[in-house]
Short mmCIF file of C-alpha atoms in Angstrom, two decimals:
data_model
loop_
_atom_site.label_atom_id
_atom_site.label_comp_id
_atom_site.label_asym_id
_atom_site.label_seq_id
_atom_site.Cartn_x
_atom_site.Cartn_y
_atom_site.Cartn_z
CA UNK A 1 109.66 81.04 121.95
CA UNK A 2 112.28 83.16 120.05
CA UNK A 3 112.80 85.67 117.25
CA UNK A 4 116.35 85.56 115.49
CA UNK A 5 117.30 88.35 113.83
CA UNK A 6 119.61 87.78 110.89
CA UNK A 7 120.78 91.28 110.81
CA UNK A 8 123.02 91.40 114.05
CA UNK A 9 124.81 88.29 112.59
CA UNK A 10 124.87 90.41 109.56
CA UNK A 11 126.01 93.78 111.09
CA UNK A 12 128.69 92.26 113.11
CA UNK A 13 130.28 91.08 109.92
CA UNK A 14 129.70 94.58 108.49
CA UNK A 15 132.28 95.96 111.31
CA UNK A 16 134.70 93.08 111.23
CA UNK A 17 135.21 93.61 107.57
CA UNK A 18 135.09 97.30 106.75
CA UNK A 19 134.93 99.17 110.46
CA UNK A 20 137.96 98.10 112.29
CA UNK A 21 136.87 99.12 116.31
CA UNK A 22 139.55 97.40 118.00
CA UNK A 23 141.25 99.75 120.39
CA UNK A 24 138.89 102.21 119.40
CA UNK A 25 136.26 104.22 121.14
CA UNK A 26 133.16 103.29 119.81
CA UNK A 27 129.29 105.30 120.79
CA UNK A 28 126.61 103.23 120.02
CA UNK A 29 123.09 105.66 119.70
CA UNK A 30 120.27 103.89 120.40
CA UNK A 31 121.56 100.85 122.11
CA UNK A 32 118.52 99.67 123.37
CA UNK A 33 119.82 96.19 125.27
CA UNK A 34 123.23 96.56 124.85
CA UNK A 35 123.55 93.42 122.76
CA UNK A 36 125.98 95.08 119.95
CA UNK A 37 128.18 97.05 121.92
CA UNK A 38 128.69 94.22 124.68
CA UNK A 39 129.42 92.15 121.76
CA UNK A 40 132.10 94.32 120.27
CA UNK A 41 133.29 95.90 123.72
CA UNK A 42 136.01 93.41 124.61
CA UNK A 43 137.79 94.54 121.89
CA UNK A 44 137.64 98.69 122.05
CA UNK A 45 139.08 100.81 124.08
CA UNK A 46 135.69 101.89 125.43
CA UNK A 47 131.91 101.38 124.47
CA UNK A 48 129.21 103.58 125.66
CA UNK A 49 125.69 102.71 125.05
CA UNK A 50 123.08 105.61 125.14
CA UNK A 51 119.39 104.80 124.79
CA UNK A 52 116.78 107.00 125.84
CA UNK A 53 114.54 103.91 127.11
CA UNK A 54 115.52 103.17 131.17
CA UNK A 55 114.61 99.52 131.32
CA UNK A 56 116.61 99.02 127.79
CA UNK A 57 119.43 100.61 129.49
CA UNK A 58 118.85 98.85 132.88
CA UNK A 59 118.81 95.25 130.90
CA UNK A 60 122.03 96.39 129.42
CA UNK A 61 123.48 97.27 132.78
CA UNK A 62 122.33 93.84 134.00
CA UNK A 63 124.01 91.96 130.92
CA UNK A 64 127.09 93.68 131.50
CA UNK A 65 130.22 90.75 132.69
CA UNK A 66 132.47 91.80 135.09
CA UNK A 67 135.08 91.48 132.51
CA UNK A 68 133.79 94.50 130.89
CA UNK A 69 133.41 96.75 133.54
CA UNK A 70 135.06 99.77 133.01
CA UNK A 71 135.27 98.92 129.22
CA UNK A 72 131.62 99.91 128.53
CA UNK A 73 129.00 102.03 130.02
CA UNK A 74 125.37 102.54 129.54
CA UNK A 75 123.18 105.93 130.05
CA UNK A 76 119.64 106.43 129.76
CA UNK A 77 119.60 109.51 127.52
CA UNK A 78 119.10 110.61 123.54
CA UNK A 79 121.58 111.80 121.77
CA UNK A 80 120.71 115.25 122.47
CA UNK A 81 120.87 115.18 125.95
CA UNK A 82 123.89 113.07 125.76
CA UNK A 83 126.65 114.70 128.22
CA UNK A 84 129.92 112.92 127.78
CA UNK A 85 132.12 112.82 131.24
CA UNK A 86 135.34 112.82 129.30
CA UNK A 87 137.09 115.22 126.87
CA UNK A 88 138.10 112.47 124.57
CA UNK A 89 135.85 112.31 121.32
CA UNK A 90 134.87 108.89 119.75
CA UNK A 91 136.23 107.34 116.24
CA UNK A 92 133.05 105.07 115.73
CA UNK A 93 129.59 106.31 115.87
CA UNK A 94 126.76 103.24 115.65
CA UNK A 95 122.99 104.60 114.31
CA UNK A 96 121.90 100.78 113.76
CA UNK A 97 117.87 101.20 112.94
CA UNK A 98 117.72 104.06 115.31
CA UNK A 99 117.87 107.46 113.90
CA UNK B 1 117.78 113.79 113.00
CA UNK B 2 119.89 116.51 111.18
CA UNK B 3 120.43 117.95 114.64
CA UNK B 4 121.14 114.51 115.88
CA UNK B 5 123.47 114.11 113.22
CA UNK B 6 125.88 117.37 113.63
CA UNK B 7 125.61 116.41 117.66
CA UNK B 8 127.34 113.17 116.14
CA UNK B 9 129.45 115.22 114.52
CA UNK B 10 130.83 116.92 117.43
CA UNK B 11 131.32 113.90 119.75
CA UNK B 12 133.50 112.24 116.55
CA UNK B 13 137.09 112.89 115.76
CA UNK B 14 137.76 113.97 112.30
CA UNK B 15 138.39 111.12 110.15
CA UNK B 16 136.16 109.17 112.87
CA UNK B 17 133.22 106.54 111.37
CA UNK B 18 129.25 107.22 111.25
CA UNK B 19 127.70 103.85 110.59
CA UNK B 20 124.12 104.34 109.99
CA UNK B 21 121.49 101.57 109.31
CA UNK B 22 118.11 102.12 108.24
CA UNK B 23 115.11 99.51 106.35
CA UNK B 24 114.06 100.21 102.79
CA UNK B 25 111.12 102.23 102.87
CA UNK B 26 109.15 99.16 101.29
CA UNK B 27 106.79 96.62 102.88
CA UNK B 28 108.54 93.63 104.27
CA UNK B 29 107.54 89.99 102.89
CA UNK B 30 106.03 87.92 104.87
CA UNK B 31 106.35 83.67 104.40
CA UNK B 32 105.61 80.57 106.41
CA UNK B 33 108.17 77.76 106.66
CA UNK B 34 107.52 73.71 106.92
CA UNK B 35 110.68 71.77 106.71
CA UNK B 36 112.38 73.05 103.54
CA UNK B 37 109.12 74.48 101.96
CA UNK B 38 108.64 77.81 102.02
CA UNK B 39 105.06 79.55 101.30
CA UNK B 40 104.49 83.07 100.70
CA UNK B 41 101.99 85.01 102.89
CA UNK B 42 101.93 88.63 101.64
CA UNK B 43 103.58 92.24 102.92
CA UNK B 44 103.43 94.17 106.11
CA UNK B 45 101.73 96.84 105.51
CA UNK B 46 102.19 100.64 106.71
CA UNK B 47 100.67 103.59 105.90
CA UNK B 48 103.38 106.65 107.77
CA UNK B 49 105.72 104.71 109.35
CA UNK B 50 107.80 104.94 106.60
CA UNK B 51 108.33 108.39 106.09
CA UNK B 52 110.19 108.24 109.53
CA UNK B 53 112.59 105.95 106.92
CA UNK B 54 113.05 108.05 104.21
CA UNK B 55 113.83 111.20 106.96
CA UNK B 56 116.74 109.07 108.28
CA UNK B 57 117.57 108.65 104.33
CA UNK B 58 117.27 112.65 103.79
CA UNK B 59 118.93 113.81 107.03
CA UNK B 60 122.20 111.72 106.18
CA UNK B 61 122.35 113.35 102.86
CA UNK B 62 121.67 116.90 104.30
CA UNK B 63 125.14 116.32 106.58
CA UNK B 64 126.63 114.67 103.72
CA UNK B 65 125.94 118.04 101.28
CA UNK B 66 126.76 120.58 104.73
CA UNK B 67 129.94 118.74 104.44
CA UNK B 68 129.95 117.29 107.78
CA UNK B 69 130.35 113.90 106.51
CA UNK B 70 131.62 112.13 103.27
CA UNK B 71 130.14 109.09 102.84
CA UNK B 72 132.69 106.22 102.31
CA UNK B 73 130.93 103.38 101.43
CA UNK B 74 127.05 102.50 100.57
CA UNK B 75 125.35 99.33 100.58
CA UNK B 76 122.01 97.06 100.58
CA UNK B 77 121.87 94.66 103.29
CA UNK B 78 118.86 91.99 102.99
CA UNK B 79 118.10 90.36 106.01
CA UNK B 80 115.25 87.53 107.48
CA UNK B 81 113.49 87.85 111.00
CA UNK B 82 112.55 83.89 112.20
CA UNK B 83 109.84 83.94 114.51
CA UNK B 84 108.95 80.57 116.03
CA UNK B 85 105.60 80.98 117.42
CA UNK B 86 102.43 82.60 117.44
CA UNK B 87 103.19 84.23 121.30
CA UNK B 88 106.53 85.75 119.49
CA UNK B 89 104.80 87.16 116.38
CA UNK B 90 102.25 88.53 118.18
CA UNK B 91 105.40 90.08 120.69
CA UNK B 92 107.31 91.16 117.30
CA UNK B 93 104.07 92.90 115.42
CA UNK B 94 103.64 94.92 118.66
CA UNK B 95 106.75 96.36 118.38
CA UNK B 96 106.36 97.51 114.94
CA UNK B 97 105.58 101.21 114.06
CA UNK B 98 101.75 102.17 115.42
CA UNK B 99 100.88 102.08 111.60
CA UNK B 100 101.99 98.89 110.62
CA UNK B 101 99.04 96.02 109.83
CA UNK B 102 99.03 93.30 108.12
CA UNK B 103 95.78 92.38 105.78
CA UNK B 104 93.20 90.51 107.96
CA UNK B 105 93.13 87.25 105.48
CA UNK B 106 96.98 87.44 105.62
CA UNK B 107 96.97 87.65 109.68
CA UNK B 108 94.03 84.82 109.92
CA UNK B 109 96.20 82.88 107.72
CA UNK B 110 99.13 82.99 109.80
CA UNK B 111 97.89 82.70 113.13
CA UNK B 112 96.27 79.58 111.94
CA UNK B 113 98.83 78.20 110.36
CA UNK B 114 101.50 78.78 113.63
CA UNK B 115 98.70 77.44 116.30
CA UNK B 116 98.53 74.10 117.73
CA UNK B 117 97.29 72.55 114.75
CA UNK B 118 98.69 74.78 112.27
CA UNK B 119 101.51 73.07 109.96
CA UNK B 120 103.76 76.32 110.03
CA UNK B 121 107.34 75.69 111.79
CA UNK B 122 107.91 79.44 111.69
CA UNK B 123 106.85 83.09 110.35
CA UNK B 124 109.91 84.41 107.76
CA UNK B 125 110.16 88.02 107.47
CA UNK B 126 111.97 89.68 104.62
CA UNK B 127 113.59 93.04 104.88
CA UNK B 128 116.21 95.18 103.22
CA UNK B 129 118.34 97.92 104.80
CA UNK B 130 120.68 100.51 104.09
CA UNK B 131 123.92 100.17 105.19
CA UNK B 132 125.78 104.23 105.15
CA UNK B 133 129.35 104.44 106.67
CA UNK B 134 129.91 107.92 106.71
CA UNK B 135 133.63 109.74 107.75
CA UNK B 136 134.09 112.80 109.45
CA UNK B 137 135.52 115.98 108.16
#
């Protein structure tokens, strides 16, 4: 049983070829699972994931690797509510399907 | 979402990237696959849903003419959902927008077709987005 989605193949190509977020820090609004910004975290300087749906955001948590620890984060919020705990401002801002 | 938007804004250097993705506000196609034979089904339908579309559509261009953003770069992205079985299209419609439906003779048909003894491989489901990078001034 499984539904493939031909636009995260699709969007991933988007960012290779005209967003460049290596060593960048990238937001992605409206995570939901996590699956783009682990995908694209090993390579910025820091992903965070905000989704205002907790078991979305605890799946993500789950699928995190220990290799990205400390690279990405997840919080259960909107974008309104959204607190950052560091001074430094993003350079990539993801609204994929969920403004 | 112009709020949301100018919230973006703020958390984004200036020069940073807004990449914002959001369907066509037009029904998706539905089709049926066996083998290498495609056969079309019909459209999801909506009635409202897609208004919540076109205000994602509208509230980039409201930041775009407040100046928040410029947009940089514009483009159509058409893309295919594969759904392999009746238990996952039944999973997928339910996370579609509260308004979305699909014509009864259109639904019959496909649940047939993806059952047991249905001849259908998989459900094909056509869509079109809007790709928007936008860069911060």
């Amino acid at each position: 049983m499984a539904i493939l989605y031909e636009s995260d193949e699709k969007i991933q190509r988007l960012l290779e070829k005209s967003v460049d977020c290596n060593g960048k820090r990238v937001i992605d609004i409206g995570c939901g699972d996590g699956q783009l910004a682990l995908s694209i975290a090993a390579r910025t300087e820091k992903t965070v994931g905000i989704d205002p749906d907790l078991e979305d955001i605890k799946l993500a948590r789950q699928n995190t690797t220990a290799t990205l620890l400390g690279r990405v984060e997840f919080f259960d919020t909107s974008i309104e509510d959204f607190k950052p705990n560091t001074t430094s401002p993003f350079d990539i801002a993801l609204y994929l399907w969920s403004l | 979402m112009v709020h949301a938007l100018k919230k973006t804004r703020r958390l984004l250097i200036k020069g940073g990237l807004l990449i914002e993705v959001h369907d066509e506000p037009v029904s998706p196609t539905l089709a049926l696959q066996f083998r290498d034979k495609i056969f079309d089904v019909g459209r999801l339908q909506d009635n409202s849903g897609f208004e919540r579309v076109q205000q994602a559509a509208e509230a980039v261009e409201q930041v775009n003419k407040d100046e928040l953003f410029e947009r940089v770069e514009s483009q159509l992205m058409e893309y295919k959902i594969y759904i392999d079985s009746l238990d996952s299209f039944n999973d997928w419609l339910s996370r579609q927008w509260d308004t979305t439906y699909i014509e009864t003779k259109s639904e019959t048909y496909i649940r047939e077709s993806l059952g047991i003894d249905g001849f259908a491989q998989r459900v094909i489901v056509s869509r079109r987005a809007h790709v928007s990078i936008l860069k911060a001034l």
